[in-house]
Structures are given as structure tokens and as C-alpha cells.
CSV table of C-alpha atoms in Angstrom, one decimal:
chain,number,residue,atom,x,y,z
S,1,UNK,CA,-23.3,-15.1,-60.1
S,2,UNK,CA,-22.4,-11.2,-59.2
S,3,UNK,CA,-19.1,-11.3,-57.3
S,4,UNK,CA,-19.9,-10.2,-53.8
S,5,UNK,CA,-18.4,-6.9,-54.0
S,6,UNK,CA,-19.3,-5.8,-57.5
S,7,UNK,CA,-21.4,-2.9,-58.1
S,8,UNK,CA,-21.9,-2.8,-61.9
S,9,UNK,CA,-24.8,-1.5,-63.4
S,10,UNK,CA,-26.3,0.0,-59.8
S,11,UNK,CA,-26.9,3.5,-59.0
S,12,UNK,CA,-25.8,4.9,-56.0
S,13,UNK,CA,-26.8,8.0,-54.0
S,14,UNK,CA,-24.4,9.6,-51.6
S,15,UNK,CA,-25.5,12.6,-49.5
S,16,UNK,CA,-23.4,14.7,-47.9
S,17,UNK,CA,-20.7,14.3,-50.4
S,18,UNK,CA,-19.3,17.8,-51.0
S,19,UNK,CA,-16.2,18.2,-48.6
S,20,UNK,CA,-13.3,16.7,-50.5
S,21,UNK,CA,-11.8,14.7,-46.9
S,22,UNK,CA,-15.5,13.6,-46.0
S,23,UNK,CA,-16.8,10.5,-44.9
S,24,UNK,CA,-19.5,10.9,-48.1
S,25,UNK,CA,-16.7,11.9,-50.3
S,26,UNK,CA,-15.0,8.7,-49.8
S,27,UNK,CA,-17.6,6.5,-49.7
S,28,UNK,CA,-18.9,7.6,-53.3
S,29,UNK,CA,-15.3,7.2,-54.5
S,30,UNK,CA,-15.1,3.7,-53.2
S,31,UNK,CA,-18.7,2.9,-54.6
S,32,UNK,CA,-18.1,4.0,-57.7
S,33,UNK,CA,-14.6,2.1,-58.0
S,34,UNK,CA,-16.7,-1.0,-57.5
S,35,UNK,CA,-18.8,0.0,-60.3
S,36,UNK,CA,-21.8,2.1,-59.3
S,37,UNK,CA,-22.8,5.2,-61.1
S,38,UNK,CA,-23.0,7.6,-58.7
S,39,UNK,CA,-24.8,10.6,-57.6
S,40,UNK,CA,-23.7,13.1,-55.1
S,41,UNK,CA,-25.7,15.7,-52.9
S,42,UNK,CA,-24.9,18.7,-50.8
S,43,UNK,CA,-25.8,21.7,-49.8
S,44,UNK,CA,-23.8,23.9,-51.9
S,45,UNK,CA,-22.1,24.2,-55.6
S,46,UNK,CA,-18.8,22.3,-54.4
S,47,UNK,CA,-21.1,19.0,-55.1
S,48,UNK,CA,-20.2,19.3,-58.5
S,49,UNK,CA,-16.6,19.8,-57.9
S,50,UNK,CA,-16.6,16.3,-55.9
S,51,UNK,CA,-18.3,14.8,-58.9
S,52,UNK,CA,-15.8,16.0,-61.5
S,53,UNK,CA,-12.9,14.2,-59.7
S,54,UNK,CA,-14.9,11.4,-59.8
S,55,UNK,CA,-15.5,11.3,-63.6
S,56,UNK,CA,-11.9,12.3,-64.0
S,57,UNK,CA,-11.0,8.8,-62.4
S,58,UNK,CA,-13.5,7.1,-65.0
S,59,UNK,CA,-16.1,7.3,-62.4
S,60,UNK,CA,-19.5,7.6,-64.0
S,61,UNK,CA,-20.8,10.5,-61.3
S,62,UNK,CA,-23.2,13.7,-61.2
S,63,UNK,CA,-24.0,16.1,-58.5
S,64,UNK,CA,-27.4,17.6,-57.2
S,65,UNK,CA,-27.1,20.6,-54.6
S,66,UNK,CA,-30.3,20.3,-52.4
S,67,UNK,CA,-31.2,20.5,-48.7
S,68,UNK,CA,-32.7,17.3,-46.9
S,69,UNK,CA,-34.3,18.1,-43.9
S,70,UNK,CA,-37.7,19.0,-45.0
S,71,UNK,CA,-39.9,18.1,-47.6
S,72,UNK,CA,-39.5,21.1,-50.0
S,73,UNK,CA,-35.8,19.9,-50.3
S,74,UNK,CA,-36.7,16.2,-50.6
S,75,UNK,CA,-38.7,17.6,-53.7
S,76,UNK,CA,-36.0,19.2,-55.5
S,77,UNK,CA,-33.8,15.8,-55.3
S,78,UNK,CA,-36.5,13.6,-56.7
S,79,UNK,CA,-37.3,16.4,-59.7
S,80,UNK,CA,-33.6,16.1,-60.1
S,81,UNK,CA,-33.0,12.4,-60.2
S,82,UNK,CA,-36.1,12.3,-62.7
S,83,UNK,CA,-34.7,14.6,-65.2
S,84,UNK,CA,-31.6,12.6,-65.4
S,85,UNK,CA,-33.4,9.6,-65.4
S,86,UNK,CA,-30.8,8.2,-62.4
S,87,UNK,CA,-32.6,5.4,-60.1
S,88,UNK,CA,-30.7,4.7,-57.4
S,89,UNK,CA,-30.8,1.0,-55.7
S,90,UNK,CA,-28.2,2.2,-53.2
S,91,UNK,CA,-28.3,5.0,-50.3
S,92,UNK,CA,-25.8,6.7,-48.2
S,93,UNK,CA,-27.8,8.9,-45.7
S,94,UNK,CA,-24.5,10.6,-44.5
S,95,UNK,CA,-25.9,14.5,-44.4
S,96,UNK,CA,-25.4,15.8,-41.1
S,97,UNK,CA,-24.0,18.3,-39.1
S,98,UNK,CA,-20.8,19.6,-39.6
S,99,UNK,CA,-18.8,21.9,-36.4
S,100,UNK,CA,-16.2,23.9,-37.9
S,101,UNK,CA,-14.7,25.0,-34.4
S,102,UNK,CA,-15.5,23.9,-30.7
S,103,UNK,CA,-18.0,26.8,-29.6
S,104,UNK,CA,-20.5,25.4,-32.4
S,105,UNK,CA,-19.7,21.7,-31.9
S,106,UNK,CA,-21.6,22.1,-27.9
S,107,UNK,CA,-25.4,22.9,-28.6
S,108,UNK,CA,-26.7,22.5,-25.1
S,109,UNK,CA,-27.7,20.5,-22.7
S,110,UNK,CA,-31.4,19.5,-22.4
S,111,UNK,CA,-32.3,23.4,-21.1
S,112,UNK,CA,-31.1,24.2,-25.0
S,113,UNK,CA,-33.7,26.4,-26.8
S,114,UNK,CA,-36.5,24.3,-29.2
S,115,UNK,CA,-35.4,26.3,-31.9
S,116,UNK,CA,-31.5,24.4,-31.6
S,117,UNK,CA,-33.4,21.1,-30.4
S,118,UNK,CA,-35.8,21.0,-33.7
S,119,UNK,CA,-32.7,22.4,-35.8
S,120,UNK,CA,-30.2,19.7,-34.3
S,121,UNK,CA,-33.1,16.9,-35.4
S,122,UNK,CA,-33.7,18.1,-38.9
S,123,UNK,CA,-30.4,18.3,-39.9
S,124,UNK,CA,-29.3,15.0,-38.3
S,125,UNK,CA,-32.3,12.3,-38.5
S,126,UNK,CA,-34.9,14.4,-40.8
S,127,UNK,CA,-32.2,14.4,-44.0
S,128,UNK,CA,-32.3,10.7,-43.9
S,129,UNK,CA,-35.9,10.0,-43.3
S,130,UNK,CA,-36.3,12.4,-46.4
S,131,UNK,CA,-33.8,10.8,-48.6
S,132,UNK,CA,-34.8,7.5,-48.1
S,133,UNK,CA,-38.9,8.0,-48.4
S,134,UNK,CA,-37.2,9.6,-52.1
S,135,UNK,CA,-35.5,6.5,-53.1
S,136,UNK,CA,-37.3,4.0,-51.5
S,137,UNK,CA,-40.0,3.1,-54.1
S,138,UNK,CA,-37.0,2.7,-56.8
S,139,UNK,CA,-35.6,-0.2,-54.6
S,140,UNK,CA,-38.9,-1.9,-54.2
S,141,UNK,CA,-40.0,-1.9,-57.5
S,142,UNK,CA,-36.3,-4.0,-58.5
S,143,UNK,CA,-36.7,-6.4,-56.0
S,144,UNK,CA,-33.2,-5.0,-54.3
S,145,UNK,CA,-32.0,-2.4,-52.2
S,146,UNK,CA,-29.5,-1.1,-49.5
S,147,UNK,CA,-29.8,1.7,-47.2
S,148,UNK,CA,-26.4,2.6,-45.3
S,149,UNK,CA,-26.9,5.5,-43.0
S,150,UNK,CA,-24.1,7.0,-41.3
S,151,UNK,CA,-24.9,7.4,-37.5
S,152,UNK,CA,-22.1,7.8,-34.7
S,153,UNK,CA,-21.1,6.5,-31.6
S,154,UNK,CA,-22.1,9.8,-30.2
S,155,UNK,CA,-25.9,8.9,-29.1
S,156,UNK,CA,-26.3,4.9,-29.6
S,157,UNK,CA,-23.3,3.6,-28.1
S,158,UNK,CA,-22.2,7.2,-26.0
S,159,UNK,CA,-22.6,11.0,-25.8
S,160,UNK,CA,-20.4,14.1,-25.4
S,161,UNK,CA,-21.5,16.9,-23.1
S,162,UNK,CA,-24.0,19.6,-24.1
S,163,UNK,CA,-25.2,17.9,-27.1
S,164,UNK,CA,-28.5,16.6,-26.9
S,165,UNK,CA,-30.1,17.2,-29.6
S,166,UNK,CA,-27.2,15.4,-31.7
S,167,UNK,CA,-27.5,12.2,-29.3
S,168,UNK,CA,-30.8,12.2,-30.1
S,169,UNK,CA,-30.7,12.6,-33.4
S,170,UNK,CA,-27.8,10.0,-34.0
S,171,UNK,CA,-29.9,7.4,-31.9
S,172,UNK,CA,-32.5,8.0,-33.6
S,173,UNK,CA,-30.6,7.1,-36.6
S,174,UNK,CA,-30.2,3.8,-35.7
S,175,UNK,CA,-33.9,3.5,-34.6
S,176,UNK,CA,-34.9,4.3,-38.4
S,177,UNK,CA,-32.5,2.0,-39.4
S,178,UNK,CA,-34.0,-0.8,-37.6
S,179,UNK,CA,-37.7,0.1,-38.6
S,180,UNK,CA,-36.6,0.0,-42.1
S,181,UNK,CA,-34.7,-3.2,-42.0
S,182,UNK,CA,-37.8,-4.9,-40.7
S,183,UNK,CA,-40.3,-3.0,-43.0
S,184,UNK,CA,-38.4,-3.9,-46.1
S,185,UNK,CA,-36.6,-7.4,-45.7
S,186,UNK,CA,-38.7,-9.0,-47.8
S,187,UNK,CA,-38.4,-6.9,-50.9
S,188,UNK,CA,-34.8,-7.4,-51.3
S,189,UNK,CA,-33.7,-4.6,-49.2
S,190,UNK,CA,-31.5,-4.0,-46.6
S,191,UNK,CA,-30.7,-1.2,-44.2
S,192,UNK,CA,-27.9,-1.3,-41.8
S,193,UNK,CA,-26.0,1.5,-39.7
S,194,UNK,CA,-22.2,2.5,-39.6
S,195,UNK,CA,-21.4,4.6,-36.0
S,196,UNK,CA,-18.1,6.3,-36.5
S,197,UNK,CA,-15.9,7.4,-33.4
S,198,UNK,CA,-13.0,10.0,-34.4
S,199,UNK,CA,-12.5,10.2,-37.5
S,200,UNK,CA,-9.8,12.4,-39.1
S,201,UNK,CA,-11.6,14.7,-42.2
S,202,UNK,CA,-10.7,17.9,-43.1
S,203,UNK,CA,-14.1,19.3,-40.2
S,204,UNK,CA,-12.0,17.6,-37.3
S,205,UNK,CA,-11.7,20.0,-34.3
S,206,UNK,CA,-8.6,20.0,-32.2
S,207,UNK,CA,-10.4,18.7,-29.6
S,208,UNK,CA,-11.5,15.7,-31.4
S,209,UNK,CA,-7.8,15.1,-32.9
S,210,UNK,CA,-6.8,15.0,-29.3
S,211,UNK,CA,-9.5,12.5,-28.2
S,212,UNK,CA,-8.4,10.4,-31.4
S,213,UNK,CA,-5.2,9.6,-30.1
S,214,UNK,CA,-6.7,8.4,-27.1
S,215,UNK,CA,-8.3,5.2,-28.3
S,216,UNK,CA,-6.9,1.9,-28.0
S,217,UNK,CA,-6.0,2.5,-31.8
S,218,UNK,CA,-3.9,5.2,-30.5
S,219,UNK,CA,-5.3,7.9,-33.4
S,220,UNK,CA,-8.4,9.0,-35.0
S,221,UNK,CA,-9.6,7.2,-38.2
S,222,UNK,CA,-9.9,8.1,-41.5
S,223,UNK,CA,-12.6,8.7,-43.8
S,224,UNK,CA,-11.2,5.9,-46.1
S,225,UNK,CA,-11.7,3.3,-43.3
S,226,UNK,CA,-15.1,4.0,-42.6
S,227,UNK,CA,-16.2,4.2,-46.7
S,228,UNK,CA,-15.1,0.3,-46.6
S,229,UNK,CA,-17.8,-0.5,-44.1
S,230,UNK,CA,-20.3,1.1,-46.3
S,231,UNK,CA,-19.0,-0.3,-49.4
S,232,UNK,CA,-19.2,-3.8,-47.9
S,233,UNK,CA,-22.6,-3.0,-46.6
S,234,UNK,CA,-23.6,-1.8,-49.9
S,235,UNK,CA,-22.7,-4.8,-51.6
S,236,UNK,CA,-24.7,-8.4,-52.7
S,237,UNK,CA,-22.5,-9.8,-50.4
S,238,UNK,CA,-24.3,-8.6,-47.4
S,239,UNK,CA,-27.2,-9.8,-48.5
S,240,UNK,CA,-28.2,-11.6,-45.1
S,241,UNK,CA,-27.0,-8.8,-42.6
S,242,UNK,CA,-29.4,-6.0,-42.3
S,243,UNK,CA,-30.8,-3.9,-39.0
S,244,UNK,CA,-27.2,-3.7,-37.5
S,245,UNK,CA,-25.3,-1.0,-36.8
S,246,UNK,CA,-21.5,-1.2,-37.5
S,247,UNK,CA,-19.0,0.5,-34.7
S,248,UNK,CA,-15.8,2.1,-36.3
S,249,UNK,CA,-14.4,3.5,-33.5
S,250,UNK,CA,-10.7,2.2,-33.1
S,251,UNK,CA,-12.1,0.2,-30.0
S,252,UNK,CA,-12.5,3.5,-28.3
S,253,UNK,CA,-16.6,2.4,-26.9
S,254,UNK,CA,-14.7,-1.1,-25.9
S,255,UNK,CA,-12.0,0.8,-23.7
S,256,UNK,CA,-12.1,1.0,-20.2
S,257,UNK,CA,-9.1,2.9,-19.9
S,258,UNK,CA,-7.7,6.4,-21.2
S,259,UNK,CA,-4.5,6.4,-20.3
S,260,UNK,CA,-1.2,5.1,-21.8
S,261,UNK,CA,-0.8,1.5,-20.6
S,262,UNK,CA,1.0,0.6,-17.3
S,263,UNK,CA,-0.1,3.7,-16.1
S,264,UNK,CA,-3.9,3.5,-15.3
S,265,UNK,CA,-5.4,2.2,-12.0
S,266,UNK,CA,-7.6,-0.9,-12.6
S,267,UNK,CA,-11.8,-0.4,-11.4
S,268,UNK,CA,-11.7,-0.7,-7.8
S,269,UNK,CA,-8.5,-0.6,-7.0
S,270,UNK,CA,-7.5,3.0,-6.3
């Protein structure tokens, strides 16, 4: 019998792998330490920088630059993955939006223009409905599959101000996530959810650091931390759990309180 973590002899796909301190980054790492030959997308050249330190640690790796959130891009990975003859078994929707200061991280309220709203859904919930419907027909046709999208606790579980269209998009997420699980059970595959809270990457605004160390946890997480959820999910050994989303939020959703302990009034008790 496989051991329940080992990933010999699958394929993995991993998008939004090209920042070095990203969640994606991480997670292809940690794949491809458990075995998996791995492939790697972003949006730029840097892609292939992320999948030469992989093959420098012995990891078998490649990268494909390509956009996700429309069909046209969609195309260009599946032309890709044919000419190298790589079929993947594993997916890591983890493309996605990344702020790189405060002023872009707030894209409205619900008065925000349709141009930001349809923007905001593309690049959040369109890349993963694109990757998977790529990769999808490879899983069916060996009988085995998993589908590990990364969502956040922004949308499903809470929201930050003047961002709907990232709610949305990351709640949808989980919606997809749940369709899937139910559509594809019974060909072997499985499609669960990870929701980070703050997690400490190289993209991590100020703002966010400071909300980090406000969690019971008392500091943001790391990119590490949440690549061993998706490993786990990833694996044979979550065979039997699928449609669920994981929180990895240093119990910050679970907290009722913000401030140090000792000092906070308790609910209804001013």
C-alpha cells in the first residue's frame, strides 16, 4: 500500500507559484519533496526561476508562464502541458490577487465600477475554474484526483472593508469547491478548500503584519504552514475528506476578542 503521504510518480500543478515567499511557492516545494513532479505557473518569466530552485533540490519541476482567467490563457497551459507530455493528477488553484501596498489592497465597496467588480472575479474565482476544467479530464481518466484551491477567510468565514469583489470571489471559491467535490466523488477525486488568515509572504502589507499579531496566535503565519494543509490534502491519505474547507488562521475567525488578555471587556458587560 502507498504510504499516506507519498506522492511518487504523480504530477502536480501549482499556479501562482512565481514569488519566492508565496503560499504556491511553498506548496510546490513541499509537493515535490513528497515525490511529485511538479509544474509551476505564473504570470511572468520568474516562474522559471522558482522551478530551477526546485530542480536544484533534486526536485523534478518545470515552469509555464500563462494567465488563467479567461479561456485564451487556459489554452496556452493545456498546449503547454501537452508538449511536455506532463499530466497532472494534482491541482493547486492558488492564482490570485496579489496588493503590493494598501491603496490597491481596498477595491470598493459595492458602488465599485463593473470594470473592478468583473476584474476582481477573473482574477480570483475565474483562474481556478479555468485551471481545473484544464486538468480535470487527466484526473478522470486515472481513476484519481485532488483539487486544493486556496481560498481565504476573507469572504467565507469574514470580510475586510471595501472589498467586495474579493469576498465574492473567495466565497465563491469555496462554492466551486463544493460543486466539484460532489460532481467528482465517484471517480476518485477530491476537492477540498484551504482559507488562510494572515499569512506572512514577501506581498504582506503593514497593515496586515499588524493585524497578524493580533490573533490568538499572536503573529501572522507563514507560507510554510499553510503548504502542509495542502500537502496533506493532496495526499492518498485524504482519501475520504473532500468538499471542506480548511481554516488556517491562527484562531483569528474563532476570537472574540482583540486585545491583549486581562484587558478586554467580556460581551455585555461594559
Amino acid at each position: 500500500m502507498r504510504p499516506a503521504w507519498d506522492l511518487t510518480g504523480r504530477t502536480a500543478l501549482v499556479t501562482g507559484a512565481g514569488s519566492a515567499t508565496g503560499i504556491g511557492f511553498a506548496a510546490a516545494r513541499m509537493l515535490g519533496e513528497l515525490g511529485a513532479r511538479v509544474v509551476l505557473t505564473a504570470t511572468t518569466d520568474r516562474v522559471r526561476e522558482r522551478a530551477a530552485e526546485l530542480a536544484a533540490l533534486g526536485i523534478t519541476a518545470s515552469g509555464i508562464v500563462c494567465t488563467l482567467d479567461d479561456e485564451i490563457g487556459a489554452r496556452v497551459l493545456a498546449e503547454a502541458l501537452a508538449a511536455a507530455g506532463l499530466v497532472p493528477t494534482i491541482l493547486v488553484n492558488n492564482a490570485g490577487m496579489v496588493a503590493v501596498d494598501d491603496a490597491e489592497m481596498l477595491h470598493g465597496d459595492v458602488t465599485t465600477s463593473p470594470t473592478e467588480w468583473d476584474r476582481g472575479l477573473a482574477i480570483n474565482l475565474s483562474t481556478a475554474f479555468h485551471a481545473t476544467r484544464t486538468v480535470v479530464g487527466f484526473m478522470r481518466a486515472a481513476g484519481w484526483g485532488r483539487i486544493v484551491t486556496v481560498s481565504s477567510v476573507s469572504g467565507p468565514v469574514m470580510a475586510s472593508r471595501g472589498d467586495v469583489a474579493y469576498a465574492a470571489a473567495k466565497a465563491g471559491l469555496v462554492g466551486l469547491t463544493r460543486a466539484l467535490a460532489v460532481d467528482e466523488a465517484a471517480r476518485g477525486i477530491t476537492a477540498n478548500a484551504v482559507a488562510p488568515g494572515w499569512i506572512e509572504t514577501g506581498s504582506q502589507l503593514e497593515s496586515e503584519a499588524i493585524e497578524g499579531g493580533l490573533v490568538p496566535a499572536g503573529r501572522s503565519g507563514t507560507a510554510v504552514e499553510v503548504a502542509s494543509v495542502i500537502s496533506w490534502l493532496a495526499s492518498p491519505g485524504a482519501s475520504y475528506v473532500t468538499g471542506q474547507t480548511i481554516v488556517v488562521d491562527g484562531g483569528n475567525s474563532i476570537a472574540e476578542e482583540r486585545r491583549q488578555a486581562g484587558g478586554a471587556c467580556r460581551p455585555g458587560r461594559g
